[in-house]
């Protein structure tokens, strides 16, 4: 092939603006369990992806100042099941939808002696997470019992101000972006979200019906 993606020098990282919002989880009818959900700030690192545009000309795309917005766009997907009482423990299961989410980076593209400053956005399709909240007989306050990412939304990256001569290599940038940013997003949903949910439901009384 006339191009290849070289080894990355640093890992991608997204900075998450600190969010604080109310997450309503409605189980049935008008009964809702309100939880305050806070997300922590993630460290922002510089990253580079090496790209060879042709046999004699190499280029480098630097992605910096990564940011993700829309993590507060959380909605219940379908009906929750519960509350259920089993051996004195009350549990509620919900599937949650996170959409729309947008990622962005500052992109500097170097090709030979030419330097281009690009604008980038990555539109993330609907992400689904499953959460089980449990209240134990001691006090029946909520805590996260089980959590998983059922589906991570596909990222559709766009780059504006790309020189026409380099348009044929757009898919190289897009594929590299999808691969690395998807991993970073999964870590956010898998680690930061479950921690935030744990904080959100802590000390909140569980509904009995």
PDB file of N, CA and C in Angstrom, residues 78-130:
ATOM      1  N   UNK A  78     -35.904   2.314  27.093  1.00  0.00           N
ATOM      2  CA  UNK A  78     -36.946   1.351  27.414  1.00  0.00           C
ATOM      3  C   UNK A  78     -37.299   1.408  28.887  1.00  0.00           C
ATOM      4  N   UNK A  79     -37.961   0.362  29.357  1.00  0.00           N
ATOM      5  CA  UNK A  79     -38.390   0.303  30.752  1.00  0.00           C
ATOM      6  C   UNK A  79     -37.340  -0.389  31.611  1.00  0.00           C
ATOM      7  N   UNK A  80     -37.209   0.107  32.827  1.00  0.00           N
ATOM      8  CA  UNK A  80     -36.365  -0.577  33.803  1.00  0.00           C
ATOM      9  C   UNK A  80     -37.152  -1.727  34.417  1.00  0.00           C
ATOM     10  N   UNK A  81     -36.458  -2.717  34.901  1.00  0.00           N
ATOM     11  CA  UNK A  81     -37.115  -3.822  35.593  1.00  0.00           C
ATOM     12  C   UNK A  81     -36.896  -3.663  37.094  1.00  0.00           C
ATOM     13  N   UNK A  82     -37.963  -3.785  37.844  1.00  0.00           N
ATOM     14  CA  UNK A  82     -37.869  -3.637  39.284  1.00  0.00           C
ATOM     15  C   UNK A  82     -38.749  -2.501  39.780  1.00  0.00           C
ATOM     16  N   UNK A  83     -38.669  -2.213  41.059  1.00  0.00           N
ATOM     17  CA  UNK A  83     -37.798  -2.871  42.024  1.00  0.00           C
ATOM     18  C   UNK A  83     -38.225  -4.310  42.335  1.00  0.00           C
ATOM     19  N   UNK A  84     -37.219  -5.194  42.463  1.00  0.00           N
ATOM     20  CA  UNK A  84     -37.462  -6.588  42.819  1.00  0.00           C
ATOM     21  C   UNK A  84     -36.828  -6.878  44.174  1.00  0.00           C
ATOM     22  N   UNK A  85     -37.539  -7.663  44.960  1.00  0.00           N
ATOM     23  CA  UNK A  85     -37.047  -8.016  46.291  1.00  0.00           C
ATOM     24  C   UNK A  85     -36.674  -9.497  46.306  1.00  0.00           C
ATOM     25  N   UNK A  86     -35.391  -9.763  46.554  1.00  0.00           N
ATOM     26  CA  UNK A  86     -34.920 -11.143  46.627  1.00  0.00           C
ATOM     27  C   UNK A  86     -34.073 -11.300  47.881  1.00  0.00           C
ATOM     28  N   UNK A  87     -34.575 -12.109  48.794  1.00  0.00           N
ATOM     29  CA  UNK A  87     -33.895 -12.347  50.068  1.00  0.00           C
ATOM     30  C   UNK A  87     -33.590 -11.037  50.787  1.00  0.00           C
ATOM     31  N   UNK A  88     -34.543 -10.130  50.709  1.00  0.00           N
ATOM     32  CA  UNK A  88     -34.403  -8.868  51.423  1.00  0.00           C
ATOM     33  C   UNK A  88     -33.660  -7.788  50.674  1.00  0.00           C
ATOM     34  N   UNK A  89     -33.034  -8.131  49.536  1.00  0.00           N
ATOM     35  CA  UNK A  89     -32.300  -7.138  48.751  1.00  0.00           C
ATOM     36  C   UNK A  89     -33.183  -6.609  47.631  1.00  0.00           C
ATOM     37  N   UNK A  90     -33.261  -5.300  47.495  1.00  0.00           N
ATOM     38  CA  UNK A  90     -34.040  -4.665  46.433  1.00  0.00           C
ATOM     39  C   UNK A  90     -33.102  -4.329  45.277  1.00  0.00           C
ATOM     40  N   UNK A  91     -33.469  -4.745  44.064  1.00  0.00           N
ATOM     41  CA  UNK A  91     -32.641  -4.466  42.890  1.00  0.00           C
ATOM     42  C   UNK A  91     -33.477  -3.850  41.779  1.00  0.00           C
ATOM     43  N   UNK A  92     -32.837  -3.002  41.002  1.00  0.00           N
ATOM     44  CA  UNK A  92     -33.445  -2.377  39.825  1.00  0.00           C
ATOM     45  C   UNK A  92     -32.427  -2.435  38.696  1.00  0.00           C
ATOM     46  N   UNK A  93     -32.858  -2.880  37.509  1.00  0.00           N
ATOM     47  CA  UNK A  93     -31.995  -2.973  36.332  1.00  0.00           C
ATOM     48  C   UNK A  93     -32.465  -1.999  35.268  1.00  0.00           C
ATOM     49  N   UNK A  94     -31.515  -1.267  34.697  1.00  0.00           N
ATOM     50  CA  UNK A  94     -31.846  -0.291  33.656  1.00  0.00           C
ATOM     51  C   UNK A  94     -30.804  -0.328  32.545  1.00  0.00           C
ATOM     52  N   UNK A  95     -31.272  -0.108  31.323  1.00  0.00           N
ATOM     53  CA  UNK A  95     -30.385   0.166  30.198  1.00  0.00           C
ATOM     54  C   UNK A  95     -30.451   1.656  29.918  1.00  0.00           C
ATOM     55  N   UNK A  96     -29.295   2.293  29.844  1.00  0.00           N
ATOM     56  CA  UNK A  96     -29.220   3.735  29.654  1.00  0.00           C
ATOM     57  C   UNK A  96     -28.590   4.055  28.307  1.00  0.00           C
ATOM     58  N   UNK A  97     -29.099   5.102  27.682  1.00  0.00           N
ATOM     59  CA  UNK A  97     -28.588   5.579  26.402  1.00  0.00           C
ATOM     60  C   UNK A  97     -27.804   6.867  26.622  1.00  0.00           C
ATOM     61  N   UNK A  98     -26.616   6.945  26.031  1.00  0.00           N
ATOM     62  CA  UNK A  98     -25.799   8.160  26.086  1.00  0.00           C
ATOM     63  C   UNK A  98     -25.646   8.674  24.659  1.00  0.00           C
ATOM     64  N   UNK A  99     -26.293   9.803  24.371  1.00  0.00           N
ATOM     65  CA  UNK A  99     -26.295  10.342  23.001  1.00  0.00           C
ATOM     66  C   UNK A  99     -26.938  11.730  23.013  1.00  0.00           C
ATOM     67  N   UNK A 100     -26.403  12.685  22.235  1.00  0.00           N
ATOM     68  CA  UNK A 100     -25.201  12.615  21.392  1.00  0.00           C
ATOM     69  C   UNK A 100     -23.942  12.973  22.176  1.00  0.00           C
ATOM     70  N   UNK A 101     -22.841  12.379  21.770  1.00  0.00           N
ATOM     71  CA  UNK A 101     -21.529  12.669  22.336  1.00  0.00           C
ATOM     72  C   UNK A 101     -20.616  13.101  21.194  1.00  0.00           C
ATOM     73  N   UNK A 102     -19.815  14.145  21.431  1.00  0.00           N
ATOM     74  CA  UNK A 102     -18.934  14.679  20.390  1.00  0.00           C
ATOM     75  C   UNK A 102     -17.516  14.790  20.941  1.00  0.00           C
ATOM     76  N   UNK A 103     -16.553  14.280  20.197  1.00  0.00           N
ATOM     77  CA  UNK A 103     -15.144  14.438  20.544  1.00  0.00           C
ATOM     78  C   UNK A 103     -14.513  15.449  19.595  1.00  0.00           C
ATOM     79  N   UNK A 104     -13.444  16.075  20.040  1.00  0.00           N
ATOM     80  CA  UNK A 104     -12.749  17.033  19.175  1.00  0.00           C
ATOM     81  C   UNK A 104     -11.275  17.087  19.557  1.00  0.00           C
ATOM     82  N   UNK A 105     -10.456  17.376  18.573  1.00  0.00           N
ATOM     83  CA  UNK A 105      -9.024  17.541  18.784  1.00  0.00           C
ATOM     84  C   UNK A 105      -8.534  18.728  17.965  1.00  0.00           C
ATOM     85  N   UNK A 106      -7.430  19.288  18.407  1.00  0.00           N
ATOM     86  CA  UNK A 106      -6.688  20.213  17.554  1.00  0.00           C
ATOM     87  C   UNK A 106      -5.726  19.359  16.729  1.00  0.00           C
ATOM     88  N   UNK A 107      -5.789  19.488  15.412  1.00  0.00           N
ATOM     89  CA  UNK A 107      -4.995  18.627  14.528  1.00  0.00           C
ATOM     90  C   UNK A 107      -4.006  19.473  13.735  1.00  0.00           C
ATOM     91  N   UNK A 108      -2.739  19.102  13.807  1.00  0.00           N
ATOM     92  CA  UNK A 108      -1.696  19.728  12.992  1.00  0.00           C
ATOM     93  C   UNK A 108      -1.132  18.648  12.079  1.00  0.00           C
ATOM     94  N   UNK A 109      -1.249  18.865  10.776  1.00  0.00           N
ATOM     95  CA  UNK A 109      -0.803  17.889   9.783  1.00  0.00           C
ATOM     96  C   UNK A 109       0.441  18.423   9.088  1.00  0.00           C
ATOM     97  N   UNK A 110       1.512  17.650   9.142  1.00  0.00           N
ATOM     98  CA  UNK A 110       2.772  18.023   8.487  1.00  0.00           C
ATOM     99  C   UNK A 110       3.056  17.030   7.371  1.00  0.00           C
ATOM    100  N   UNK A 111       3.299  17.586   6.191  1.00  0.00           N
ATOM    101  CA  UNK A 111       3.623  16.766   5.028  1.00  0.00           C
ATOM    102  C   UNK A 111       4.797  17.419   4.316  1.00  0.00           C
ATOM    103  N   UNK A 112       5.993  16.863   4.532  1.00  0.00           N
ATOM    104  CA  UNK A 112       7.182  17.508   4.010  1.00  0.00           C
ATOM    105  C   UNK A 112       7.405  18.835   4.716  1.00  0.00           C
ATOM    106  N   UNK A 113       7.542  19.905   3.941  1.00  0.00           N
ATOM    107  CA  UNK A 113       7.731  21.243   4.520  1.00  0.00           C
ATOM    108  C   UNK A 113       6.411  21.967   4.743  1.00  0.00           C
ATOM    109  N   UNK A 114       5.306  21.329   4.396  1.00  0.00           N
ATOM    110  CA  UNK A 114       3.994  21.962   4.536  1.00  0.00           C
ATOM    111  C   UNK A 114       3.364  21.610   5.878  1.00  0.00           C
ATOM    112  N   UNK A 115       2.728  22.607   6.486  1.00  0.00           N
ATOM    113  CA  UNK A 115       2.034  22.423   7.760  1.00  0.00           C
ATOM    114  C   UNK A 115       0.592  22.890   7.590  1.00  0.00           C
ATOM    115  N   UNK A 116      -0.352  22.050   7.986  1.00  0.00           N
ATOM    116  CA  UNK A 116      -1.776  22.369   7.851  1.00  0.00           C
ATOM    117  C   UNK A 116      -2.448  22.242   9.218  1.00  0.00           C
ATOM    118  N   UNK A 117      -3.329  23.188   9.496  1.00  0.00           N
ATOM    119  CA  UNK A 117      -4.091  23.172  10.745  1.00  0.00           C
ATOM    120  C   UNK A 117      -5.532  22.784  10.414  1.00  0.00           C
ATOM    121  N   UNK A 118      -5.941  21.653  10.937  1.00  0.00           N
ATOM    122  CA  UNK A 118      -7.250  21.105  10.603  1.00  0.00           C
ATOM    123  C   UNK A 118      -8.206  21.244  11.775  1.00  0.00           C
ATOM    124  N   UNK A 119      -9.473  21.251  11.442  1.00  0.00           N
ATOM    125  CA  UNK A 119     -10.513  21.187  12.453  1.00  0.00           C
ATOM    126  C   UNK A 119     -11.097  19.778  12.452  1.00  0.00           C
ATOM    127  N   UNK A 120     -11.372  19.280  13.629  1.00  0.00           N
ATOM    128  CA  UNK A 120     -11.832  17.894  13.750  1.00  0.00           C
ATOM    129  C   UNK A 120     -12.970  17.775  14.743  1.00  0.00           C
ATOM    130  N   UNK A 121     -13.923  16.923  14.402  1.00  0.00           N
ATOM    131  CA  UNK A 121     -14.963  16.505  15.334  1.00  0.00           C
ATOM    132  C   UNK A 121     -15.248  15.026  15.098  1.00  0.00           C
ATOM    133  N   UNK A 122     -15.551  14.332  16.173  1.00  0.00           N
ATOM    134  CA  UNK A 122     -15.959  12.936  16.067  1.00  0.00           C
ATOM    135  C   UNK A 122     -17.337  12.767  16.661  1.00  0.00           C
ATOM    136  N   UNK A 123     -18.307  12.439  15.826  1.00  0.00           N
ATOM    137  CA  UNK A 123     -19.687  12.270  16.292  1.00  0.00           C
ATOM    138  C   UNK A 123     -19.895  10.803  16.668  1.00  0.00           C
ATOM    139  N   UNK A 124     -20.259  10.586  17.924  1.00  0.00           N
ATOM    140  CA  UNK A 124     -20.382   9.234  18.466  1.00  0.00           C
ATOM    141  C   UNK A 124     -21.840   8.804  18.437  1.00  0.00           C
ATOM    142  N   UNK A 125     -22.098   7.663  17.805  1.00  0.00           N
ATOM    143  CA  UNK A 125     -23.461   7.126  17.777  1.00  0.00           C
ATOM    144  C   UNK A 125     -23.876   6.701  19.188  1.00  0.00           C
ATOM    145  N   UNK A 126     -25.122   6.289  19.318  1.00  0.00           N
ATOM    146  CA  UNK A 126     -25.678   5.966  20.631  1.00  0.00           C
ATOM    147  C   UNK A 126     -24.866   4.881  21.343  1.00  0.00           C
ATOM    148  N   UNK A 127     -24.503   5.164  22.575  1.00  0.00           N
ATOM    149  CA  UNK A 127     -23.835   4.195  23.441  1.00  0.00           C
ATOM    150  C   UNK A 127     -24.828   3.684  24.474  1.00  0.00           C
ATOM    151  N   UNK A 128     -24.833   2.373  24.702  1.00  0.00           N
ATOM    152  CA  UNK A 128     -25.755   1.764  25.663  1.00  0.00           C
ATOM    153  C   UNK A 128     -24.970   1.150  26.817  1.00  0.00           C
ATOM    154  N   UNK A 129     -25.399   1.462  28.028  1.00  0.00           N
ATOM    155  CA  UNK A 129     -24.797   0.860  29.216  1.00  0.00           C
ATOM    156  C   UNK A 129     -25.902   0.243  30.066  1.00  0.00           C
ATOM    157  N   UNK A 130     -25.556  -0.825  30.760  1.00  0.00           N
ATOM    158  CA  UNK A 130     -26.510  -1.503  31.652  1.00  0.00           C
ATOM    159  C   UNK A 130     -26.050  -1.308  33.087  1.00  0.00           C
TER     160      UNK A 130
END
